[in-house]
mmCIF file of C-alpha atoms in Angstrom:
data_model
loop_
_atom_site.group_PDB
_atom_site.id
_atom_site.type_symbol
_atom_site.label_atom_id
_atom_site.label_comp_id
_atom_site.label_asym_id
_atom_site.label_seq_id
_atom_site.Cartn_x
_atom_site.Cartn_y
_atom_site.Cartn_z
ATOM 1 C CA MET A 1 -14.057 44.405 39.758
ATOM 2 C CA LEU A 2 -12.973 45.470 36.081
ATOM 3 C CA GLN A 3 -9.132 44.659 36.843
ATOM 4 C CA PRO A 4 -9.440 40.670 37.152
ATOM 5 C CA LEU A 5 -11.801 40.665 33.977
ATOM 6 C CA LYS A 6 -9.302 42.547 32.038
ATOM 7 C CA ARG A 7 -6.717 39.743 33.164
ATOM 8 C CA LEU A 8 -8.982 37.076 32.238
ATOM 9 C CA LEU A 9 -9.614 38.297 28.855
ATOM 10 C CA LYS A 10 -5.951 39.197 28.482
ATOM 11 C CA GLY A 11 -5.121 35.512 29.504
ATOM 12 C CA LEU A 12 -7.728 34.131 26.943
ATOM 13 C CA PHE A 13 -6.527 36.229 24.137
ATOM 14 C CA ILE A 14 -2.847 35.074 24.801
ATOM 15 C CA ILE A 15 -3.870 31.559 25.018
ATOM 16 C CA GLY A 16 -6.014 31.818 21.838
ATOM 17 C CA GLY A 17 -3.131 33.346 20.094
ATOM 18 C CA VAL A 18 -0.602 30.453 20.976
ATOM 19 C CA VAL A 19 -3.326 27.906 19.929
ATOM 20 C CA LEU A 20 -4.069 29.592 16.509
ATOM 21 C CA GLY A 21 -0.251 29.984 16.054
ATOM 22 C CA PHE A 22 0.124 26.277 16.573
ATOM 23 C CA LEU A 23 -2.610 25.468 14.280
ATOM 24 C CA GLY A 24 -1.369 27.593 11.714
ATOM 25 C CA PHE A 25 2.183 25.877 11.995
ATOM 26 C CA VAL A 26 0.544 22.633 11.587
ATOM 27 C CA VAL A 27 -1.380 23.504 8.782
ATOM 28 C CA SER A 28 1.327 25.146 6.922
ATOM 29 C CA THR A 29 3.891 22.343 7.523
ATOM 30 C CA SER A 30 1.386 19.858 6.333
ATOM 31 C CA LEU A 31 0.756 21.749 3.005
ATOM 32 C CA GLY A 32 4.745 22.364 2.765
ATOM 33 C CA LEU A 33 5.458 18.666 3.332
ATOM 34 C CA GLU A 34 2.599 17.752 0.643
ATOM 35 C CA CYS A 35 4.736 19.390 -2.074
ATOM 36 C CA PHE A 36 7.794 17.225 -1.135
ATOM 37 C CA SER A 37 7.027 14.211 -3.382
ATOM 38 C CA ARG A 38 9.718 11.396 -3.537
ATOM 39 C CA ARG A 39 9.358 7.731 -4.833
ATOM 40 C CA ASP A 40 11.196 4.477 -4.643
ATOM 41 C CA VAL A 41 10.184 2.349 -7.629
ATOM 42 C CA ALA A 42 11.233 -0.785 -8.820
ATOM 43 C CA GLY A 43 11.763 -2.344 -12.331
ATOM 44 C CA LYS A 44 10.359 -0.626 -15.453
ATOM 45 C CA VAL A 45 7.272 0.874 -13.905
ATOM 46 C CA THR A 46 5.516 3.595 -15.597
ATOM 47 C CA ALA A 47 1.920 4.753 -15.795
ATOM 48 C CA ALA A 48 1.642 3.381 -19.290
ATOM 49 C CA ARG A 49 3.016 -0.123 -18.172
ATOM 50 C CA ILE A 50 0.729 -0.113 -15.203
ATOM 51 C CA ARG A 51 -2.254 0.076 -17.323
ATOM 52 C CA ARG A 52 -1.067 -2.632 -19.551
ATOM 53 C CA VAL A 53 -1.483 -5.318 -16.471
ATOM 54 C CA ARG A 54 -4.916 -6.855 -16.945
ATOM 55 C CA PRO A 55 -6.854 -9.389 -14.683
ATOM 56 C CA GLY A 56 -5.823 -12.920 -15.613
ATOM 57 C CA MET A 57 -2.480 -12.236 -16.584
ATOM 58 C CA SER A 58 0.362 -14.605 -15.284
ATOM 59 C CA VAL A 59 3.219 -13.626 -12.919
ATOM 60 C CA ALA A 60 5.522 -13.944 -15.738
ATOM 61 C CA GLN A 61 3.585 -11.694 -17.914
ATOM 62 C CA VAL A 62 3.516 -9.112 -15.137
ATOM 63 C CA VAL A 63 7.282 -9.416 -14.604
ATOM 64 C CA GLN A 64 7.772 -8.951 -18.202
ATOM 65 C CA ILE A 65 5.717 -5.743 -18.239
ATOM 66 C CA LEU A 66 6.663 -4.143 -14.865
ATOM 67 C CA GLY A 67 9.880 -5.853 -14.285
ATOM 68 C CA ARG A 68 10.972 -7.346 -10.963
ATOM 69 C CA PRO A 69 9.175 -6.336 -7.789
ATOM 70 C CA TYR A 70 10.721 -5.265 -4.446
ATOM 71 C CA THR A 71 8.928 -7.962 -2.389
ATOM 72 C CA MET A 72 6.488 -10.649 -2.830
ATOM 73 C CA LEU A 73 3.752 -11.813 -0.202
ATOM 74 C CA SER A 74 1.547 -14.720 -0.110
ATOM 75 C CA VAL A 75 -1.238 -14.823 2.593
ATOM 76 C CA LYS A 76 -3.865 -17.286 3.308
ATOM 77 C CA GLY A 77 -7.232 -16.321 2.529
ATOM 78 C CA SER A 78 -10.728 -17.594 2.080
ATOM 79 C CA GLY A 79 -11.220 -15.820 -1.169
ATOM 80 C CA THR A 80 -13.020 -12.765 0.123
ATOM 81 C CA HIS A 81 -10.982 -12.027 3.337
ATOM 82 C CA THR A 82 -7.669 -12.642 4.872
ATOM 83 C CA LEU A 83 -7.545 -15.055 7.760
ATOM 84 C CA ASN A 84 -5.538 -13.507 10.471
ATOM 85 C CA VAL A 85 -4.068 -16.868 11.653
ATOM 86 C CA ARG A 86 -1.092 -16.332 13.971
ATOM 87 C CA CYS A 87 1.353 -18.699 15.438
ATOM 88 C CA ASN A 88 4.291 -17.948 17.453
ATOM 89 C CA ASP A 89 3.407 -14.160 17.057
ATOM 90 C CA GLN A 90 3.749 -14.478 13.343
ATOM 91 C CA GLU A 91 1.023 -14.135 10.692
ATOM 92 C CA GLY A 92 0.004 -16.778 8.342
ATOM 93 C CA SER A 93 2.031 -15.677 5.418
ATOM 94 C CA TYR A 94 4.782 -16.734 3.103
ATOM 95 C CA ALA A 95 7.194 -13.596 2.045
ATOM 96 C CA ALA A 96 10.221 -13.026 0.094
ATOM 97 C CA ALA A 97 12.317 -9.985 -0.672
ATOM 98 C CA VAL A 98 13.145 -10.227 -4.305
ATOM 99 C CA THR A 99 16.767 -10.755 -5.256
ATOM 100 C CA ASP A 100 18.327 -11.112 -9.044
ATOM 101 C CA THR A 101 18.554 -14.761 -8.500
ATOM 102 C CA LEU A 102 15.060 -15.344 -6.961
ATOM 103 C CA ASP A 103 13.124 -17.427 -9.572
ATOM 104 C CA ILE A 104 9.565 -15.321 -9.083
ATOM 105 C CA ALA A 105 7.483 -17.856 -10.936
ATOM 106 C CA ALA A 106 8.850 -20.761 -9.008
ATOM 107 C CA TRP A 107 8.189 -18.630 -5.810
ATOM 108 C CA MET A 108 4.573 -18.104 -6.997
ATOM 109 C CA ARG A 109 3.998 -21.780 -7.550
ATOM 110 C CA ARG A 110 5.253 -22.657 -4.022
ATOM 111 C CA ALA A 111 3.158 -19.820 -2.589
ATOM 112 C CA THR A 112 -0.135 -20.818 -4.094
ATOM 113 C CA ALA A 113 0.305 -24.697 -3.576
ATOM 114 C CA ASP A 114 -2.006 -26.448 -1.334
ATOM 115 C CA SER A 115 0.933 -27.989 0.225
ATOM 116 C CA VAL A 116 2.826 -24.762 1.350
ATOM 117 C CA VAL A 117 3.097 -24.039 4.934
ATOM 118 C CA HIS A 118 2.205 -20.461 5.865
ATOM 119 C CA ILE A 119 4.359 -20.171 8.943
ATOM 120 C CA CYS A 120 1.522 -22.253 10.858
ATOM 121 C CA ASP A 121 -1.572 -24.097 9.417
ATOM 122 C CA VAL A 122 -4.799 -24.391 11.452
ATOM 123 C CA GLY A 123 -7.646 -26.676 10.505
ATOM 124 C CA ASP A 124 -8.722 -26.670 6.751
ATOM 125 C CA ALA A 125 -6.861 -23.249 6.321
ATOM 126 C CA ARG A 126 -4.494 -25.183 4.386
ATOM 127 C CA ALA A 127 -6.726 -25.930 1.566
ATOM 128 C CA HIS A 128 -8.027 -22.369 1.379
ATOM 129 C CA ASP A 129 -6.799 -19.808 -1.339
ATOM 130 C CA ARG A 130 -3.257 -18.329 -1.156
ATOM 131 C CA ASN A 131 -3.494 -14.804 -2.427
ATOM 132 C CA SER A 132 -0.362 -13.393 -3.169
ATOM 133 C CA THR A 133 1.046 -9.794 -3.841
ATOM 134 C CA LEU A 134 3.969 -8.159 -5.871
ATOM 135 C CA THR A 135 4.913 -4.902 -4.257
ATOM 136 C CA TYR A 136 6.823 -2.599 -6.796
ATOM 137 C CA THR A 137 7.505 0.352 -4.626
ATOM 138 C CA ARG A 138 8.871 1.167 -0.867
ATOM 139 C CA PRO A 139 7.927 3.723 1.358
ATOM 140 C CA VAL A 140 10.249 6.737 1.461
ATOM 141 C CA ALA A 141 11.537 7.982 4.711
ATOM 142 C CA TRP A 142 10.862 11.702 5.378
ATOM 143 C CA ALA A 143 8.829 12.182 2.147
ATOM 144 C CA GLY A 144 5.728 14.220 2.172
ATOM 145 C CA ARG A 145 4.259 12.132 -0.347
ATOM 146 C CA TYR A 146 5.152 8.724 -1.854
ATOM 147 C CA PRO A 147 3.462 5.987 -4.195
ATOM 148 C CA MET A 148 2.747 2.631 -3.472
ATOM 149 C CA LEU A 149 2.032 0.063 -6.313
ATOM 150 C CA TRP A 150 0.527 -3.622 -5.502
ATOM 151 C CA VAL A 151 -0.210 -6.375 -7.944
ATOM 152 C CA HIS A 152 -2.525 -8.877 -6.493
ATOM 153 C CA PHE A 153 -2.709 -12.342 -7.529
ATOM 154 C CA ASP A 154 -5.347 -15.120 -6.781
ATOM 155 C CA SER A 155 -4.882 -18.646 -5.631
ATOM 156 C CA SER A 156 -4.320 -19.606 -9.457
ATOM 157 C CA ALA A 157 -1.252 -17.249 -9.697
ATOM 158 C CA HIS A 158 -3.264 -14.948 -11.910
ATOM 159 C CA VAL A 159 -3.809 -11.188 -11.468
ATOM 160 C CA SER A 160 -6.841 -10.289 -9.532
ATOM 161 C CA ALA A 161 -6.370 -6.758 -8.980
ATOM 162 C CA VAL A 162 -3.693 -3.748 -9.260
ATOM 163 C CA TYR A 163 -3.815 -0.808 -6.784
ATOM 164 C CA ALA A 164 -1.803 2.176 -6.487
ATOM 165 C CA LYS A 165 -2.006 4.983 -3.701
ATOM 166 C CA VAL A 166 -0.090 7.921 -2.735
ATOM 167 C CA TYR A 167 0.827 7.936 0.887
ATOM 168 C CA LYS A 168 0.887 11.289 2.806
ATOM 169 C CA PRO A 169 2.385 10.647 6.152
ATOM 170 C CA TYR A 170 2.568 14.043 7.547
ATOM 171 C CA SER A 171 -0.697 15.470 6.012
ATOM 172 C CA LEU A 172 -3.823 15.841 7.875
ATOM 173 C CA LEU A 173 -5.735 14.724 4.595
ATOM 174 C CA ASP A 174 -6.587 11.240 3.694
ATOM 175 C CA ASP A 175 -4.165 9.058 1.502
ATOM 176 C CA ASP A 176 -5.177 9.040 -2.212
ATOM 177 C CA VAL A 177 -6.069 6.044 -4.256
ATOM 178 C CA ILE A 178 -4.606 6.929 -7.746
ATOM 179 C CA TYR A 179 -5.398 3.714 -9.534
ATOM 180 C CA SER A 180 -7.583 0.734 -9.104
ATOM 181 C CA LEU A 181 -8.340 -2.146 -11.282
ATOM 182 C CA SER A 182 -10.274 -4.757 -9.524
ATOM 183 C CA PRO A 183 -13.706 -6.596 -10.016
ATOM 184 C CA PRO A 184 -16.852 -4.213 -10.613
ATOM 185 C CA SER A 185 -18.286 -5.211 -7.265
ATOM 186 C CA GLU A 186 -15.510 -3.755 -5.142
ATOM 187 C CA TRP A 187 -15.067 -0.067 -4.185
ATOM 188 C CA ASN A 188 -12.817 1.955 -6.267
ATOM 189 C CA SER A 189 -12.992 -0.644 -9.019
ATOM 190 C CA LYS A 190 -12.123 1.837 -11.691
ATOM 191 C CA VAL A 191 -10.004 4.699 -10.692
ATOM 192 C CA ASP A 192 -7.284 6.037 -12.777
ATOM 193 C CA HIS A 193 -5.272 9.123 -11.686
ATOM 194 C CA LEU A 194 -1.738 7.860 -12.213
ATOM 195 C CA GLY A 195 -0.602 11.057 -14.047
ATOM 196 C CA SER A 196 2.710 12.061 -13.241
ATOM 197 C CA THR A 197 3.148 9.932 -10.138
ATOM 198 C CA PHE A 198 4.820 6.980 -12.046
ATOM 199 C CA ASP A 199 6.108 8.978 -15.184
#
């Protein structure tokens, strides 16, 4: 009678040890990767330059401060949210990878024009806002942490918000918003933890 109980306790002890060992491995690996930070940042981006970008600036002013972005994206919206319009399995968007010869200001004029076709147009969505985003960073493969920076423009092609975030793909913790310059009514409207991330 005592022998089966001993075997059961021994089995539970072994299983508990394996589970605790695995959890310890996951936590220690996650914490170790947290320290392995890399970045892929475009243009002349530094913390001080990011802070110089203000709401209402034109795309030309932003490019003069931060340099050329990696990518640009314009999405149909209604002013407060994005319409997830899909046509031929593609989102209602207008995107471009930035090259040395691409005229960014001309692209922005085309992207925000009421006549632009964002892959497909449905109903009166064509007359709604065209919100555009310049992306100044790229995800970094195998990095424990990497920053992302976006400058958002309204349909008049002027800055509406600036966001920076540190992604931690292998962490059990949430990603960190390190900078947010947006209208006061929005969540995280005044966060500034750029610190050494962009310097």
